[in-house]
Amino acid sequence: MNENLFASFIAPTILGLPAAVLIILFPPLLIPTSKYLINNRLITTQQWLIKLTSKQMMTMHNTKGRTWSLMLVSLIIFIATTNLLGLLPYSFTPTTQLSMNLAMATPLWAGAVIMGFRSKIKNALAHFLPQGTPTPLIPMLVIIETISLLIQPMALAVRLTANITAGHLLMHLIGSATLAMSTINLPSTLIIFTILILLTILEIAVALIQAYVFTLLVSLYLHDNT
């Protein structure tokens, strides 16, 4: 196969125009809604999962932090559906783009930090200097804590990008090996194909777990600043 290994990560275009915006707006259209008084099983299951996830993330928050519940639930649903749609053949996964993940992580992190400086400025500043620090180490620790604070959105974005990209690359390589071995050795092809199926199941779990981890870390940053 002469296909470029990274071809699936190139942002698609339609008639020369970027189609990434349309792809990003597509997942929310797949979330079913009900117009009836009595919901069906799909809507009921969806609402149960949303309540369970929201309760899991919002338990540690105070009243001010719980005002972010709608945003965090929307975030985890968006990332999860985007990751899952990216597992379909000939599809594009926006979460493999570091720029998009940074665009999600930076405003949320900045909002949480600004809220902390506005409402709990003493506690926010106390994070830069742990209690009992020796005097000669104070300047160095302040610099280290400042850097660790500033790289939090980058860490969020890189973690999501790396996990999703690595999974897609591994599936691409194993799929190419399966196709190449199909004309050489049938038993080996069946073994590799079984591995590919297991890897696909693993990637479905990774897609959901990474959405939860990304949102949970944003929730933890919010908890530290409220």
mmCIF file of C-alpha atoms in Angstrom:
data_model
loop_
_atom_site.group_PDB
_atom_site.id
_atom_site.type_symbol
_atom_site.label_atom_id
_atom_site.label_comp_id
_atom_site.label_asym_id
_atom_site.label_seq_id
_atom_site.Cartn_x
_atom_site.Cartn_y
_atom_site.Cartn_z
ATOM 1 C CA MET A 1 0.000 0.000 0.000
ATOM 2 C CA ASN A 2 1.345 3.383 -1.037
ATOM 3 C CA GLU A 3 -1.004 5.388 1.124
ATOM 4 C CA ASN A 4 0.666 7.860 3.421
ATOM 5 C CA LEU A 5 0.553 6.688 7.024
ATOM 6 C CA PHE A 6 -0.534 10.139 8.190
ATOM 7 C CA ALA A 7 -3.033 10.780 5.382
ATOM 8 C CA SER A 8 -6.009 10.214 7.700
ATOM 9 C CA PHE A 9 -4.832 13.068 9.945
ATOM 10 C CA ILE A 10 -4.855 15.696 7.194
ATOM 11 C CA ALA A 11 -7.768 18.127 7.589
ATOM 12 C CA PRO A 12 -10.256 17.383 4.785
ATOM 13 C CA THR A 13 -11.468 19.948 2.284
ATOM 14 C CA ILE A 14 -14.564 20.275 0.099
ATOM 15 C CA LEU A 15 -14.024 22.191 -3.152
ATOM 16 C CA GLY A 16 -10.903 23.671 -1.630
ATOM 17 C CA LEU A 17 -12.720 24.838 1.513
ATOM 18 C CA PRO A 18 -11.894 23.370 4.948
ATOM 19 C CA ALA A 19 -14.517 20.870 6.067
ATOM 20 C CA ALA A 20 -13.289 20.540 9.650
ATOM 21 C CA VAL A 21 -15.932 22.962 10.938
ATOM 22 C CA LEU A 22 -18.744 20.881 9.439
ATOM 23 C CA ILE A 23 -17.243 17.716 10.901
ATOM 24 C CA ILE A 24 -17.006 19.315 14.352
ATOM 25 C CA LEU A 25 -20.643 20.424 14.169
ATOM 26 C CA PHE A 26 -21.855 16.980 13.030
ATOM 27 C CA PRO A 27 -21.589 14.910 16.291
ATOM 28 C CA PRO A 28 -24.151 16.976 18.253
ATOM 29 C CA LEU A 29 -26.718 16.168 15.555
ATOM 30 C CA LEU A 30 -26.460 12.473 16.463
ATOM 31 C CA ILE A 31 -27.599 13.002 20.068
ATOM 32 C CA PRO A 32 -31.259 11.938 20.145
ATOM 33 C CA THR A 33 -33.864 14.150 21.776
ATOM 34 C CA SER A 34 -37.409 13.378 22.803
ATOM 35 C CA LYS A 35 -40.537 15.430 22.150
ATOM 36 C CA TYR A 36 -42.814 13.108 24.075
ATOM 37 C CA LEU A 37 -43.799 12.903 27.730
ATOM 38 C CA ILE A 38 -42.682 9.265 28.010
ATOM 39 C CA ASN A 39 -39.176 8.582 26.733
ATOM 40 C CA ASN A 40 -38.107 5.468 24.877
ATOM 41 C CA ARG A 41 -35.325 3.160 26.090
ATOM 42 C CA LEU A 42 -32.597 4.945 24.141
ATOM 43 C CA ILE A 43 -33.444 8.368 25.584
ATOM 44 C CA THR A 44 -33.825 6.887 29.065
ATOM 45 C CA THR A 45 -30.428 5.183 28.866
ATOM 46 C CA GLN A 46 -28.842 8.366 27.550
ATOM 47 C CA GLN A 47 -30.289 10.463 30.366
ATOM 48 C CA TRP A 48 -29.177 7.888 32.946
ATOM 49 C CA LEU A 49 -25.599 7.960 31.621
ATOM 50 C CA ILE A 50 -25.568 11.770 31.607
ATOM 51 C CA LYS A 51 -26.847 11.934 35.186
ATOM 52 C CA LEU A 52 -24.331 9.305 36.322
ATOM 53 C CA THR A 53 -21.411 11.126 34.685
ATOM 54 C CA SER A 54 -22.552 14.505 35.968
ATOM 55 C CA LYS A 55 -22.952 13.175 39.503
ATOM 56 C CA GLN A 56 -19.507 11.562 39.364
ATOM 57 C CA MET A 57 -17.801 14.812 38.373
ATOM 58 C CA MET A 58 -19.875 17.299 40.354
ATOM 59 C CA THR A 59 -19.863 15.544 43.752
ATOM 60 C CA MET A 60 -16.644 17.249 44.894
ATOM 61 C CA HIS A 61 -17.703 20.748 43.759
ATOM 62 C CA ASN A 62 -19.364 23.493 45.743
ATOM 63 C CA THR A 63 -22.303 25.546 44.495
ATOM 64 C CA LYS A 64 -20.149 27.805 42.346
ATOM 65 C CA GLY A 65 -18.368 24.875 40.739
ATOM 66 C CA ARG A 66 -21.622 23.118 39.920
ATOM 67 C CA THR A 67 -22.612 25.976 37.644
ATOM 68 C CA TRP A 68 -20.153 24.421 35.165
ATOM 69 C CA SER A 69 -22.036 21.100 35.085
ATOM 70 C CA LEU A 70 -23.787 21.749 31.761
ATOM 71 C CA MET A 71 -20.540 22.801 30.101
ATOM 72 C CA LEU A 72 -18.617 19.781 31.387
ATOM 73 C CA VAL A 73 -21.330 17.309 30.388
ATOM 74 C CA SER A 74 -21.511 18.874 26.924
ATOM 75 C CA LEU A 75 -17.722 18.653 26.683
ATOM 76 C CA ILE A 76 -17.531 14.947 27.512
ATOM 77 C CA ILE A 77 -20.367 14.121 25.108
ATOM 78 C CA PHE A 78 -18.734 16.101 22.308
ATOM 79 C CA ILE A 79 -15.286 14.522 22.764
ATOM 80 C CA ALA A 80 -16.707 11.006 23.129
ATOM 81 C CA THR A 81 -18.885 11.210 20.016
ATOM 82 C CA THR A 82 -16.065 12.805 18.004
ATOM 83 C CA ASN A 83 -13.625 10.083 19.047
ATOM 84 C CA LEU A 84 -16.093 7.303 18.249
ATOM 85 C CA LEU A 85 -16.994 8.730 14.839
ATOM 86 C CA GLY A 86 -13.293 8.926 14.052
ATOM 87 C CA LEU A 87 -13.072 5.126 14.295
ATOM 88 C CA LEU A 88 -15.304 4.738 11.230
ATOM 89 C CA PRO A 89 -13.516 3.965 7.943
ATOM 90 C CA TYR A 90 -12.519 6.961 5.787
ATOM 91 C CA SER A 91 -13.490 9.393 8.521
ATOM 92 C CA PHE A 92 -11.630 12.308 10.082
ATOM 93 C CA THR A 93 -11.056 12.688 13.820
ATOM 94 C CA PRO A 94 -10.806 16.352 14.888
ATOM 95 C CA THR A 95 -9.355 15.352 18.262
ATOM 96 C CA THR A 96 -6.165 14.171 16.538
ATOM 97 C CA GLN A 97 -5.416 17.844 15.834
ATOM 98 C CA LEU A 98 -3.400 19.486 18.602
ATOM 99 C CA SER A 99 -4.699 22.920 17.619
ATOM 100 C CA MET A 100 -8.311 21.904 18.227
ATOM 101 C CA ASN A 101 -7.554 20.264 21.557
ATOM 102 C CA LEU A 102 -5.658 23.368 22.652
ATOM 103 C CA ALA A 103 -8.638 25.466 21.585
ATOM 104 C CA MET A 104 -10.823 23.380 23.910
ATOM 105 C CA ALA A 105 -8.400 23.149 26.836
ATOM 106 C CA THR A 106 -7.078 26.706 27.016
ATOM 107 C CA PRO A 107 -10.372 28.636 27.520
ATOM 108 C CA LEU A 108 -11.633 26.133 30.102
ATOM 109 C CA TRP A 109 -8.347 26.180 32.020
ATOM 110 C CA ALA A 110 -8.145 29.981 31.807
ATOM 111 C CA GLY A 111 -11.732 30.356 33.006
ATOM 112 C CA ALA A 112 -11.074 28.133 36.024
ATOM 113 C CA VAL A 113 -7.822 29.947 36.916
ATOM 114 C CA ILE A 114 -9.357 33.407 36.521
ATOM 115 C CA MET A 115 -12.278 32.332 38.704
ATOM 116 C CA GLY A 116 -9.807 31.182 41.342
ATOM 117 C CA PHE A 117 -7.916 34.486 41.320
ATOM 118 C CA ARG A 118 -11.180 36.412 41.564
ATOM 119 C CA SER A 119 -12.826 34.451 44.357
ATOM 120 C CA LYS A 120 -9.942 32.854 46.313
ATOM 121 C CA ILE A 121 -6.857 34.893 45.512
ATOM 122 C CA LYS A 122 -5.023 33.946 48.722
ATOM 123 C CA ASN A 123 -5.451 30.230 48.117
ATOM 124 C CA ALA A 124 -4.574 30.664 44.447
ATOM 125 C CA LEU A 125 -1.337 32.461 45.288
ATOM 126 C CA ALA A 126 -0.559 29.949 48.044
ATOM 127 C CA HIS A 127 -0.231 27.216 45.387
ATOM 128 C CA PHE A 128 2.880 28.937 44.078
ATOM 129 C CA LEU A 129 4.713 28.516 47.389
ATOM 130 C CA PRO A 130 4.183 25.370 49.512
ATOM 131 C CA GLN A 131 4.174 25.855 53.247
ATOM 132 C CA GLY A 132 7.514 25.314 54.982
ATOM 133 C CA THR A 133 9.647 26.053 51.923
ATOM 134 C CA PRO A 134 13.250 27.031 52.813
ATOM 135 C CA THR A 135 13.972 30.674 52.034
ATOM 136 C CA PRO A 136 16.755 30.043 49.465
ATOM 137 C CA LEU A 137 14.391 27.813 47.426
ATOM 138 C CA ILE A 138 11.501 30.279 47.289
ATOM 139 C CA PRO A 139 12.385 31.923 43.922
ATOM 140 C CA MET A 140 13.014 28.569 42.255
ATOM 141 C CA LEU A 141 9.792 27.007 43.557
ATOM 142 C CA VAL A 142 7.727 29.996 42.457
ATOM 143 C CA ILE A 143 9.125 29.657 38.944
ATOM 144 C CA ILE A 144 8.518 25.891 38.900
ATOM 145 C CA GLU A 145 4.941 26.210 40.155
ATOM 146 C CA THR A 146 4.240 28.975 37.639
ATOM 147 C CA ILE A 147 5.505 26.817 34.784
ATOM 148 C CA SER A 148 3.497 23.817 36.017
ATOM 149 C CA LEU A 149 0.381 25.982 36.070
ATOM 150 C CA LEU A 150 0.938 27.368 32.583
ATOM 151 C CA ILE A 151 1.557 23.974 30.953
ATOM 152 C CA GLN A 152 -1.690 22.459 32.233
ATOM 153 C CA PRO A 153 -3.712 23.225 29.062
ATOM 154 C CA MET A 154 -0.843 21.952 26.897
ATOM 155 C CA ALA A 155 -0.736 18.734 28.935
ATOM 156 C CA LEU A 156 -4.494 18.295 28.475
ATOM 157 C CA ALA A 157 -4.282 18.791 24.719
ATOM 158 C CA VAL A 158 -1.174 16.659 24.177
ATOM 159 C CA ARG A 159 -2.583 13.774 26.237
ATOM 160 C CA LEU A 160 -5.773 13.601 24.185
ATOM 161 C CA THR A 161 -3.964 14.077 20.859
ATOM 162 C CA ALA A 162 -1.297 11.463 21.588
ATOM 163 C CA ASN A 163 -3.696 8.760 22.760
ATOM 164 C CA ILE A 164 -6.115 9.138 19.858
ATOM 165 C CA THR A 165 -3.349 9.465 17.246
ATOM 166 C CA ALA A 166 -1.419 6.447 18.541
ATOM 167 C CA GLY A 167 -4.519 4.268 18.425
ATOM 168 C CA HIS A 168 -5.343 5.301 14.865
ATOM 169 C CA LEU A 169 -1.781 4.680 13.699
ATOM 170 C CA LEU A 170 -1.705 1.228 15.300
ATOM 171 C CA MET A 171 -5.015 0.273 13.713
ATOM 172 C CA HIS A 172 -3.756 1.522 10.346
ATOM 173 C CA LEU A 173 -0.556 -0.522 10.594
ATOM 174 C CA ILE A 174 -2.286 -3.724 11.694
ATOM 175 C CA GLY A 175 -4.988 -3.268 9.035
ATOM 176 C CA SER A 176 -2.298 -2.857 6.366
ATOM 177 C CA ALA A 177 -0.529 -5.970 7.644
ATOM 178 C CA THR A 178 -3.794 -7.941 7.504
ATOM 179 C CA LEU A 179 -4.387 -6.912 3.911
ATOM 180 C CA ALA A 180 -0.810 -7.696 2.910
ATOM 181 C CA MET A 181 -0.849 -11.136 4.569
ATOM 182 C CA SER A 182 -4.213 -12.133 3.061
ATOM 183 C CA THR A 183 -2.519 -13.250 -0.172
ATOM 184 C CA ILE A 184 0.441 -14.933 1.542
ATOM 185 C CA ASN A 185 -0.631 -16.900 4.592
ATOM 186 C CA LEU A 186 -4.281 -17.391 5.564
ATOM 187 C CA PRO A 187 -3.743 -18.635 9.186
ATOM 188 C CA SER A 188 -1.494 -15.651 9.926
ATOM 189 C CA THR A 189 -4.102 -13.365 8.386
ATOM 190 C CA LEU A 190 -6.784 -14.735 10.709
ATOM 191 C CA ILE A 191 -4.557 -14.194 13.742
ATOM 192 C CA ILE A 192 -3.718 -10.624 12.736
ATOM 193 C CA PHE A 193 -7.384 -9.933 11.953
ATOM 194 C CA THR A 194 -8.360 -11.169 15.415
ATOM 195 C CA ILE A 195 -5.785 -8.810 16.907
ATOM 196 C CA LEU A 196 -7.268 -5.997 14.819
ATOM 197 C CA ILE A 197 -10.767 -6.706 16.164
ATOM 198 C CA LEU A 198 -9.489 -6.725 19.745
ATOM 199 C CA LEU A 199 -7.598 -3.499 19.105
ATOM 200 C CA THR A 200 -10.750 -1.893 17.703
ATOM 201 C CA ILE A 201 -12.628 -2.806 20.878
ATOM 202 C CA LEU A 202 -9.762 -1.347 22.901
ATOM 203 C CA GLU A 203 -9.842 1.853 20.861
ATOM 204 C CA ILE A 204 -13.572 2.239 21.507
ATOM 205 C CA ALA A 205 -12.817 2.045 25.221
ATOM 206 C CA VAL A 206 -9.890 4.481 24.835
ATOM 207 C CA ALA A 207 -12.133 6.948 22.963
ATOM 208 C CA LEU A 208 -14.586 6.995 25.874
ATOM 209 C CA ILE A 209 -11.922 6.951 28.594
ATOM 210 C CA GLN A 210 -9.975 9.849 27.073
ATOM 211 C CA ALA A 211 -13.148 11.939 26.862
ATOM 212 C CA TYR A 212 -13.776 11.223 30.545
ATOM 213 C CA VAL A 213 -10.142 11.918 31.547
ATOM 214 C CA PHE A 214 -10.054 15.230 29.661
ATOM 215 C CA THR A 215 -13.285 16.409 31.282
ATOM 216 C CA LEU A 216 -12.307 15.089 34.717
ATOM 217 C CA LEU A 217 -9.016 17.008 34.667
ATOM 218 C CA VAL A 218 -10.844 20.197 33.697
ATOM 219 C CA SER A 219 -13.193 19.481 36.605
ATOM 220 C CA LEU A 220 -10.224 19.053 38.961
ATOM 221 C CA TYR A 221 -8.724 22.360 37.801
ATOM 222 C CA LEU A 222 -12.098 23.956 38.490
ATOM 223 C CA HIS A 223 -12.269 22.331 41.930
ATOM 224 C CA ASP A 224 -8.833 23.729 42.851
ATOM 225 C CA ASN A 225 -10.008 27.251 42.003
ATOM 226 C CA THR A 226 -13.509 27.349 43.527
#
